[in-house]
PDB file of C-alpha atoms in Angstrom:
ATOM      1  CA  MET A1015     -52.053   2.642  41.496  1.00 79.00           C
ATOM      2  CA  THR A1016     -50.805   2.116  37.937  1.00 92.00           C
ATOM      3  CA  ASN A1017     -47.736  -0.039  37.336  1.00 96.00           C
ATOM      4  CA  TYR A1018     -45.862  -0.458  34.067  1.00 97.00           C
ATOM      5  CA  ILE A1019     -44.163  -3.181  32.056  1.00 97.00           C
ATOM      6  CA  THR A1020     -40.858  -1.498  31.245  1.00 97.00           C
ATOM      7  CA  SER A1021     -39.042  -4.350  29.469  1.00 96.00           C
ATOM      8  CA  TYR A1022     -39.963  -7.794  28.181  1.00 97.00           C
ATOM      9  CA  CYS A1023     -38.180 -10.683  26.544  1.00 97.00           C
ATOM     10  CA  HIS A1024     -39.060 -13.878  24.659  1.00 97.00           C
ATOM     11  CA  ILE A1025     -36.629 -16.785  24.338  1.00 95.00           C
ATOM     12  CA  LEU A1026     -37.602 -19.734  22.136  1.00 93.00           C
ATOM     13  CA  SER A1027     -35.587 -22.769  21.081  1.00 86.00           C
ATOM     14  CA  ASN A1028     -33.641 -20.885  18.406  1.00 87.00           C
ATOM     15  CA  GLU A1029     -34.812 -17.258  18.526  1.00 92.00           C
ATOM     16  CA  CYS A1030     -34.939 -14.371  20.970  1.00 95.00           C
ATOM     17  CA  TRP A1031     -36.721 -10.996  21.137  1.00 96.00           C
ATOM     18  CA  ILE A1032     -36.243  -8.079  23.521  1.00 96.00           C
ATOM     19  CA  ASN A1033     -38.979  -5.437  23.693  1.00 95.00           C
ATOM     20  CA  GLY A1034     -40.440  -6.818  20.469  1.00 94.00           C
ATOM     21  CA  LYS A1035     -37.184  -6.637  18.498  1.00 94.00           C
ATOM     22  CA  LYS A1036     -35.502  -9.814  17.294  1.00 94.00           C
ATOM     23  CA  ILE A1037     -31.900 -10.286  18.387  1.00 94.00           C
ATOM     24  CA  ALA A1038     -29.422 -11.166  15.649  1.00 86.00           C
ATOM     25  CA  LEU A1039     -27.574 -14.264  16.850  1.00 86.00           C
ATOM     26  CA  GLN A1040     -24.418 -15.578  15.199  1.00 78.00           C
ATOM     27  CA  ASN A1041     -24.573 -19.379  15.123  1.00 68.00           C
ATOM     28  CA  SER A1042     -27.963 -21.063  14.872  1.00 68.00           C
ATOM     29  CA  ASP A1043     -26.362 -24.512  15.220  1.00 71.00           C
ATOM     30  CA  ASP A1044     -25.543 -23.870  18.881  1.00 80.00           C
ATOM     31  CA  ASP A1045     -28.030 -24.212  21.722  1.00 88.00           C
ATOM     32  CA  ILE A1046     -29.927 -20.955  22.297  1.00 91.00           C
ATOM     33  CA  THR A1047     -28.401 -20.550  25.767  1.00 91.00           C
ATOM     34  CA  LYS A1048     -24.875 -20.720  24.340  1.00 92.00           C
ATOM     35  CA  GLN A1049     -25.777 -18.267  21.579  1.00 93.00           C
ATOM     36  CA  LEU A1050     -27.166 -15.770  24.076  1.00 95.00           C
ATOM     37  CA  TYR A1051     -24.237 -16.178  26.463  1.00 94.00           C
ATOM     38  CA  ASN A1052     -21.884 -15.285  23.604  1.00 93.00           C
ATOM     39  CA  TYR A1053     -24.140 -12.463  22.406  1.00 93.00           C
ATOM     40  CA  LEU A1054     -24.044 -10.916  25.882  1.00 95.00           C
ATOM     41  CA  GLU A1055     -20.246 -11.326  25.988  1.00 94.00           C
ATOM     42  CA  MET A1056     -20.503 -12.677  29.491  1.00 94.00           C
ATOM     43  CA  ASP A1057     -17.695 -13.922  31.709  1.00 94.00           C
ATOM     44  CA  TYR A1058     -19.479 -15.929  34.393  1.00 94.00           C
ATOM     45  CA  PRO A1059     -18.011 -19.458  34.708  1.00 93.00           C
ATOM     46  CA  LYS A1060     -20.730 -20.583  37.137  1.00 89.00           C
ATOM     47  CA  PHE A1061     -23.200 -20.304  34.254  1.00 92.00           C
ATOM     48  CA  PHE A1062     -21.908 -23.554  32.739  1.00 88.00           C
ATOM     49  CA  LYS A1063     -22.788 -25.509  35.890  1.00 84.00           C
ATOM     50  CA  MET A1064     -26.447 -24.476  35.755  1.00 85.00           C
ATOM     51  CA  ASP A1065     -29.259 -26.616  34.381  1.00 84.00           C
ATOM     52  CA  ARG A1066     -31.146 -25.443  31.298  1.00 85.00           C
ATOM     53  CA  LEU A1067     -34.003 -23.965  33.325  1.00 86.00           C
ATOM     54  CA  SER A1068     -31.662 -21.728  35.316  1.00 89.00           C
ATOM     55  CA  LYS A1069     -29.572 -20.807  32.271  1.00 91.00           C
ATOM     56  CA  THR A1070     -32.616 -19.615  30.359  1.00 92.00           C
ATOM     57  CA  ALA A1071     -33.983 -17.521  33.228  1.00 93.00           C
ATOM     58  CA  PHE A1072     -30.523 -16.133  33.990  1.00 95.00           C
ATOM     59  CA  LEU A1073     -29.969 -15.016  30.386  1.00 96.00           C
ATOM     60  CA  GLY A1074     -33.415 -13.465  30.130  1.00 96.00           C
ATOM     61  CA  VAL A1075     -32.704 -11.354  33.199  1.00 97.00           C
ATOM     62  CA  GLU A1076     -29.359 -10.256  31.731  1.00 97.00           C
ATOM     63  CA  LEU A1077     -31.103  -9.165  28.518  1.00 97.00           C
ATOM     64  CA  ILE A1078     -33.670  -7.154  30.451  1.00 97.00           C
ATOM     65  CA  LYS A1079     -30.947  -5.529  32.569  1.00 96.00           C
ATOM     66  CA  ASN A1080     -29.087  -4.484  29.424  1.00 94.00           C
ATOM     67  CA  ASN A1081     -32.223  -2.804  28.114  1.00 92.00           C
ATOM     68  CA  ASN A1082     -33.239  -1.149  31.372  1.00 92.00           C
ATOM     69  CA  LEU A1083     -30.195   0.256  33.137  1.00 88.00           C
ATOM     70  CA  ALA A1084     -32.367   1.882  35.811  1.00 88.00           C
ATOM     71  CA  LEU A1085     -32.835  -1.613  37.227  1.00 91.00           C
ATOM     72  CA  LEU A1086     -29.254  -1.415  38.506  1.00 90.00           C
ATOM     73  CA  ASN A1087     -30.077   1.614  40.661  1.00 93.00           C
ATOM     74  CA  TYR A1088     -32.469  -0.108  43.058  1.00 96.00           C
ATOM     75  CA  GLN A1089     -31.440  -1.093  46.576  1.00 96.00           C
ATOM     76  CA  ASP A1090     -30.747  -4.798  47.073  1.00 94.00           C
ATOM     77  CA  ASP A1091     -34.094  -5.390  48.808  1.00 96.00           C
ATOM     78  CA  GLU A1092     -36.224  -3.403  46.342  1.00 98.00           C
ATOM     79  CA  VAL A1093     -36.346  -5.933  43.470  1.00 97.00           C
ATOM     80  CA  GLY A1094     -38.674  -8.936  43.691  1.00 97.00           C
ATOM     81  CA  LEU A1095     -38.622 -12.123  41.611  1.00 97.00           C
ATOM     82  CA  LEU A1096     -41.804 -13.893  40.508  1.00 96.00           C
ATOM     83  CA  PHE A1097     -41.407 -16.967  38.291  1.00 95.00           C
ATOM     84  CA  SER A1098     -43.571 -19.875  37.179  1.00 93.00           C
ATOM     85  CA  ASN A1099     -43.628 -22.880  34.845  1.00 89.00           C
ATOM     86  CA  PRO A1100     -45.724 -26.010  34.176  1.00 83.00           C
ATOM     87  CA  ILE A1101     -43.284 -28.791  35.097  1.00 74.00           C
ATOM     88  CA  SER A1102     -41.181 -27.529  38.005  1.00 60.00           C
ATOM     89  CA  SER A1103     -37.649 -28.959  37.602  1.00 53.00           C
ATOM     90  CA  ALA A1104     -38.819 -32.204  35.952  1.00 50.00           C
ATOM     91  CA  GLU A1105     -36.187 -32.175  33.198  1.00 59.00           C
ATOM     92  CA  THR A1106     -33.323 -31.947  35.702  1.00 55.00           C
ATOM     93  CA  ASP A1107     -35.040 -34.449  38.018  1.00 50.00           C
ATOM     94  CA  LEU A1108     -35.087 -37.019  35.211  1.00 51.00           C
ATOM     95  CA  ASN A1109     -31.443 -36.349  34.344  1.00 58.00           C
ATOM     96  CA  PHE A1110     -30.488 -36.828  37.986  1.00 51.00           C
ATOM     97  CA  LYS A1111     -32.464 -40.071  38.193  1.00 52.00           C
ATOM     98  CA  LYS A1112     -30.854 -41.332  34.996  1.00 60.00           C
ATOM     99  CA  SER A1113     -27.370 -40.569  36.375  1.00 56.00           C
ATOM    100  CA  TYR A1114     -27.680 -43.354  38.951  1.00 58.00           C
ATOM    101  CA  GLN A1115     -30.072 -45.686  37.144  1.00 58.00           C
ATOM    102  CA  ASP A1116     -27.415 -46.225  34.497  1.00 64.00           C
ATOM    103  CA  GLY A1117     -25.095 -47.638  37.137  1.00 64.00           C
ATOM    104  CA  GLY A1118     -23.114 -44.490  37.725  1.00 65.00           C
ATOM    105  CA  MET A1119     -22.862 -42.244  40.744  1.00 62.00           C
ATOM    106  CA  PRO A1120     -25.640 -39.709  41.360  1.00 61.00           C
ATOM    107  CA  SER A1121     -24.535 -36.322  40.097  1.00 59.00           C
ATOM    108  CA  PRO A1122     -24.271 -33.703  42.885  1.00 54.00           C
ATOM    109  CA  ALA A1123     -24.233 -30.989  40.202  1.00 57.00           C
ATOM    110  CA  SER A1124     -27.624 -32.157  38.916  1.00 54.00           C
ATOM    111  CA  PHE A1125     -29.037 -32.676  42.412  1.00 49.00           C
ATOM    112  CA  VAL A1126     -28.514 -28.996  43.245  1.00 50.00           C
ATOM    113  CA  TYR A1127     -31.015 -28.056  40.522  1.00 50.00           C
ATOM    114  CA  THR A1128     -33.772 -30.525  41.437  1.00 50.00           C
ATOM    115  CA  LEU A1129     -35.731 -27.637  42.943  1.00 59.00           C
ATOM    116  CA  PRO A1130     -36.999 -24.954  40.534  1.00 66.00           C
ATOM    117  CA  ASN A1131     -36.473 -22.109  42.985  1.00 73.00           C
ATOM    118  CA  ILE A1132     -32.717 -22.619  42.651  1.00 81.00           C
ATOM    119  CA  LEU A1133     -32.924 -20.425  39.550  1.00 87.00           C
ATOM    120  CA  LEU A1134     -34.162 -17.613  41.803  1.00 91.00           C
ATOM    121  CA  GLY A1135     -31.052 -18.083  43.920  1.00 89.00           C
ATOM    122  CA  GLU A1136     -28.795 -17.911  40.872  1.00 90.00           C
ATOM    123  CA  ILE A1137     -30.382 -14.628  39.785  1.00 95.00           C
ATOM    124  CA  ALA A1138     -30.320 -13.183  43.308  1.00 94.00           C
ATOM    125  CA  ILE A1139     -26.656 -14.092  43.864  1.00 93.00           C
ATOM    126  CA  ARG A1140     -25.584 -12.654  40.522  1.00 94.00           C
ATOM    127  CA  ASN A1141     -27.369  -9.349  41.105  1.00 95.00           C
ATOM    128  CA  LYS A1142     -27.371  -9.155  44.917  1.00 95.00           C
ATOM    129  CA  TRP A1143     -31.157  -8.837  44.959  1.00 96.00           C
ATOM    130  CA  TYR A1144     -32.698  -9.898  48.243  1.00 94.00           C
ATOM    131  CA  GLY A1145     -36.317  -8.880  47.865  1.00 96.00           C
ATOM    132  CA  GLU A1146     -39.321 -11.224  47.781  1.00 95.00           C
ATOM    133  CA  SER A1147     -38.868 -14.290  45.551  1.00 94.00           C
ATOM    134  CA  VAL A1148     -41.510 -16.828  44.556  1.00 92.00           C
ATOM    135  CA  PHE A1149     -41.585 -19.779  42.153  1.00 91.00           C
ATOM    136  CA  THR A1150     -44.919 -21.455  41.427  1.00 91.00           C
ATOM    137  CA  VAL A1151     -46.102 -24.265  39.165  1.00 88.00           C
ATOM    138  CA  SER A1152     -49.015 -23.616  36.815  1.00 88.00           C
ATOM    139  CA  GLU A1153     -50.302 -25.636  33.867  1.00 88.00           C
ATOM    140  CA  ASN A1154     -50.387 -22.560  31.629  1.00 92.00           C
ATOM    141  CA  PHE A1155     -49.189 -18.959  31.664  1.00 95.00           C
ATOM    142  CA  ASP A1156     -51.494 -17.284  34.183  1.00 96.00           C
ATOM    143  CA  ALA A1157     -51.664 -13.556  33.509  1.00 97.00           C
ATOM    144  CA  ALA A1158     -54.131 -13.011  36.358  1.00 98.00           C
ATOM    145  CA  TYR A1159     -51.686 -14.528  38.841  1.00 97.00           C
ATOM    146  CA  PHE A1160     -48.790 -12.347  37.690  1.00 98.00           C
ATOM    147  CA  LEU A1161     -51.002  -9.248  37.671  1.00 98.00           C
ATOM    148  CA  SER A1162     -52.326  -9.828  41.180  1.00 97.00           C
ATOM    149  CA  TYR A1163     -49.018 -10.784  42.777  1.00 96.00           C
ATOM    150  CA  CYS A1164     -47.086  -7.953  41.076  1.00 96.00           C
ATOM    151  CA  ASN A1165     -49.560  -5.379  42.339  1.00 96.00           C
ATOM    152  CA  ILE A1166     -49.344  -6.769  45.875  1.00 96.00           C
ATOM    153  CA  LEU A1167     -45.543  -6.705  45.877  1.00 96.00           C
ATOM    154  CA  LEU A1168     -45.304  -3.228  44.366  1.00 97.00           C
ATOM    155  CA  ASN A1169     -47.946  -1.843  46.690  1.00 94.00           C
ATOM    156  CA  LYS A1170     -46.271  -3.047  49.889  1.00 89.00           C
ATOM    157  CA  TYR A1171     -42.753  -4.355  49.464  1.00 90.00           C
ATOM    158  CA  GLN A1172     -40.890  -3.754  46.193  1.00 97.00           C
ATOM    159  CA  GLU A1173     -39.984  -0.992  43.755  1.00 97.00           C
ATOM    160  CA  ALA A1174     -39.655  -3.416  40.826  1.00 97.00           C
ATOM    161  CA  VAL A1175     -40.611  -7.029  40.106  1.00 98.00           C
ATOM    162  CA  LEU A1176     -38.943  -9.296  37.546  1.00 98.00           C
ATOM    163  CA  CYS A1177     -41.372 -11.935  36.328  1.00 98.00           C
ATOM    164  CA  GLY A1178     -40.819 -15.020  34.232  1.00 96.00           C
ATOM    165  CA  TRP A1179     -42.623 -17.928  32.600  1.00 96.00           C
ATOM    166  CA  ILE A1180     -39.959 -20.578  31.866  1.00 91.00           C
ATOM    167  CA  ASN A1181     -41.323 -23.600  29.989  1.00 89.00           C
ATOM    168  CA  ASN A1182     -38.745 -26.186  28.889  1.00 80.00           C
ATOM    169  CA  LYS A1183     -41.258 -28.998  28.497  1.00 71.00           C
ATOM    170  CA  ASN A1184     -40.333 -31.808  26.081  1.00 68.00           C
ATOM    171  CA  GLY A1185     -37.025 -30.177  25.194  1.00 67.00           C
ATOM    172  CA  ASN A1186     -38.653 -27.068  23.725  1.00 76.00           C
ATOM    173  CA  ASN A1187     -38.085 -23.576  25.051  1.00 81.00           C
ATOM    174  CA  GLU A1188     -40.888 -21.083  25.651  1.00 90.00           C
ATOM    175  CA  THR A1189     -39.695 -18.295  27.901  1.00 94.00           C
ATOM    176  CA  PHE A1190     -41.354 -14.951  28.585  1.00 97.00           C
ATOM    177  CA  LEU A1191     -39.773 -12.518  31.040  1.00 98.00           C
ATOM    178  CA  PHE A1192     -40.948  -9.029  31.901  1.00 98.00           C
ATOM    179  CA  LEU A1193     -40.022  -6.251  34.300  1.00 98.00           C
ATOM    180  CA  VAL A1194     -42.711  -4.313  36.160  1.00 98.00           C
ATOM    181  CA  GLU A1195     -42.003  -0.937  37.757  1.00 97.00           C
ATOM    182  CA  LYS A1196     -43.976   1.889  39.326  1.00 95.00           C
ATOM    183  CA  GLU A1197     -42.963   4.370  36.618  1.00 94.00           C
ATOM    184  CA  ASP A1198     -42.769   3.969  32.845  1.00 92.00           C
ATOM    185  CA  LEU A1199     -39.007   4.499  32.850  1.00 85.00           C
ATOM    186  CA  ASN A1200     -38.431   2.955  29.404  1.00 87.00           C
ATOM    187  CA  GLN A1201     -41.432   4.784  27.938  1.00 90.00           C
ATOM    188  CA  LEU A1202     -42.883   1.679  26.299  1.00 92.00           C
ATOM    189  CA  ASN A1203     -46.371   2.860  27.309  1.00 93.00           C
ATOM    190  CA  LEU A1204     -47.358  -0.609  28.550  1.00 96.00           C
ATOM    191  CA  GLN A1205     -49.586  -0.406  31.605  1.00 97.00           C
ATOM    192  CA  LEU A1206     -49.702  -3.598  33.635  1.00 98.00           C
ATOM    193  CA  SER A1207     -53.063  -5.233  32.928  1.00 97.00           C
ATOM    194  CA  LEU A1208     -54.536  -8.644  32.194  1.00 97.00           C
ATOM    195  CA  GLU A1209     -55.050  -7.794  28.535  1.00 97.00           C
ATOM    196  CA  GLN A1210     -51.558  -6.354  28.134  1.00 97.00           C
ATOM    197  CA  LEU A1211     -49.863  -9.381  29.695  1.00 98.00           C
ATOM    198  CA  ASN A1212     -51.761 -11.827  27.511  1.00 97.00           C
ATOM    199  CA  GLU A1213     -51.019  -9.753  24.406  1.00 97.00           C
ATOM    200  CA  LEU A1214     -47.281  -9.561  25.158  1.00 97.00           C
ATOM    201  CA  PHE A1215     -47.125 -13.260  25.993  1.00 96.00           C
ATOM    202  CA  ARG A1216     -48.488 -14.106  22.539  1.00 91.00           C
ATOM    203  CA  LYS A1217     -46.437 -11.417  20.809  1.00 81.00           C
ATOM    204  CA  LYS A1218     -42.930 -12.080  19.502  1.00 66.00           C
TER     205      LYS A1218
END
């Protein structure tokens, strides 16, 4: 069975691309998450309570949705989520630890995000997607893992799988999200394969 990458997105520290096209952002002095939130003209107050890991994944999904409206037509249990990164929620863990080491009270808002799979919950709640969801930790982007797991999910359980590599290590942002479906609905002509995933990951 052939599956297709129907949308993909890169988010770096101060730049963003969707399906290979650079997005024109207004204010490069702002954090990339704030720039993208404004670009998307969102009204979602809960966004501002999220940690940076969740914000980045959340925005990437919104960009992909905007460029693949067919994604909105699936049933709530037909969309799976498959995400990975190299450091789990380490950045938020350190912020939470610092909040009480400095003599203050531990921050409940930070504690909520000391598990990386919380970002899956944020995406699922926003979109009412209740399919399979997995978050793993890997030292590097593992195209073989995404390829294998996507094919399993699409063969047995899901009609579409949203995948993401979210690396916020050392304050930098390296995010690659992509949507895999059974049909080439966006006509990008990108068959899901090891070579194609590695090429798109490197491509901006």
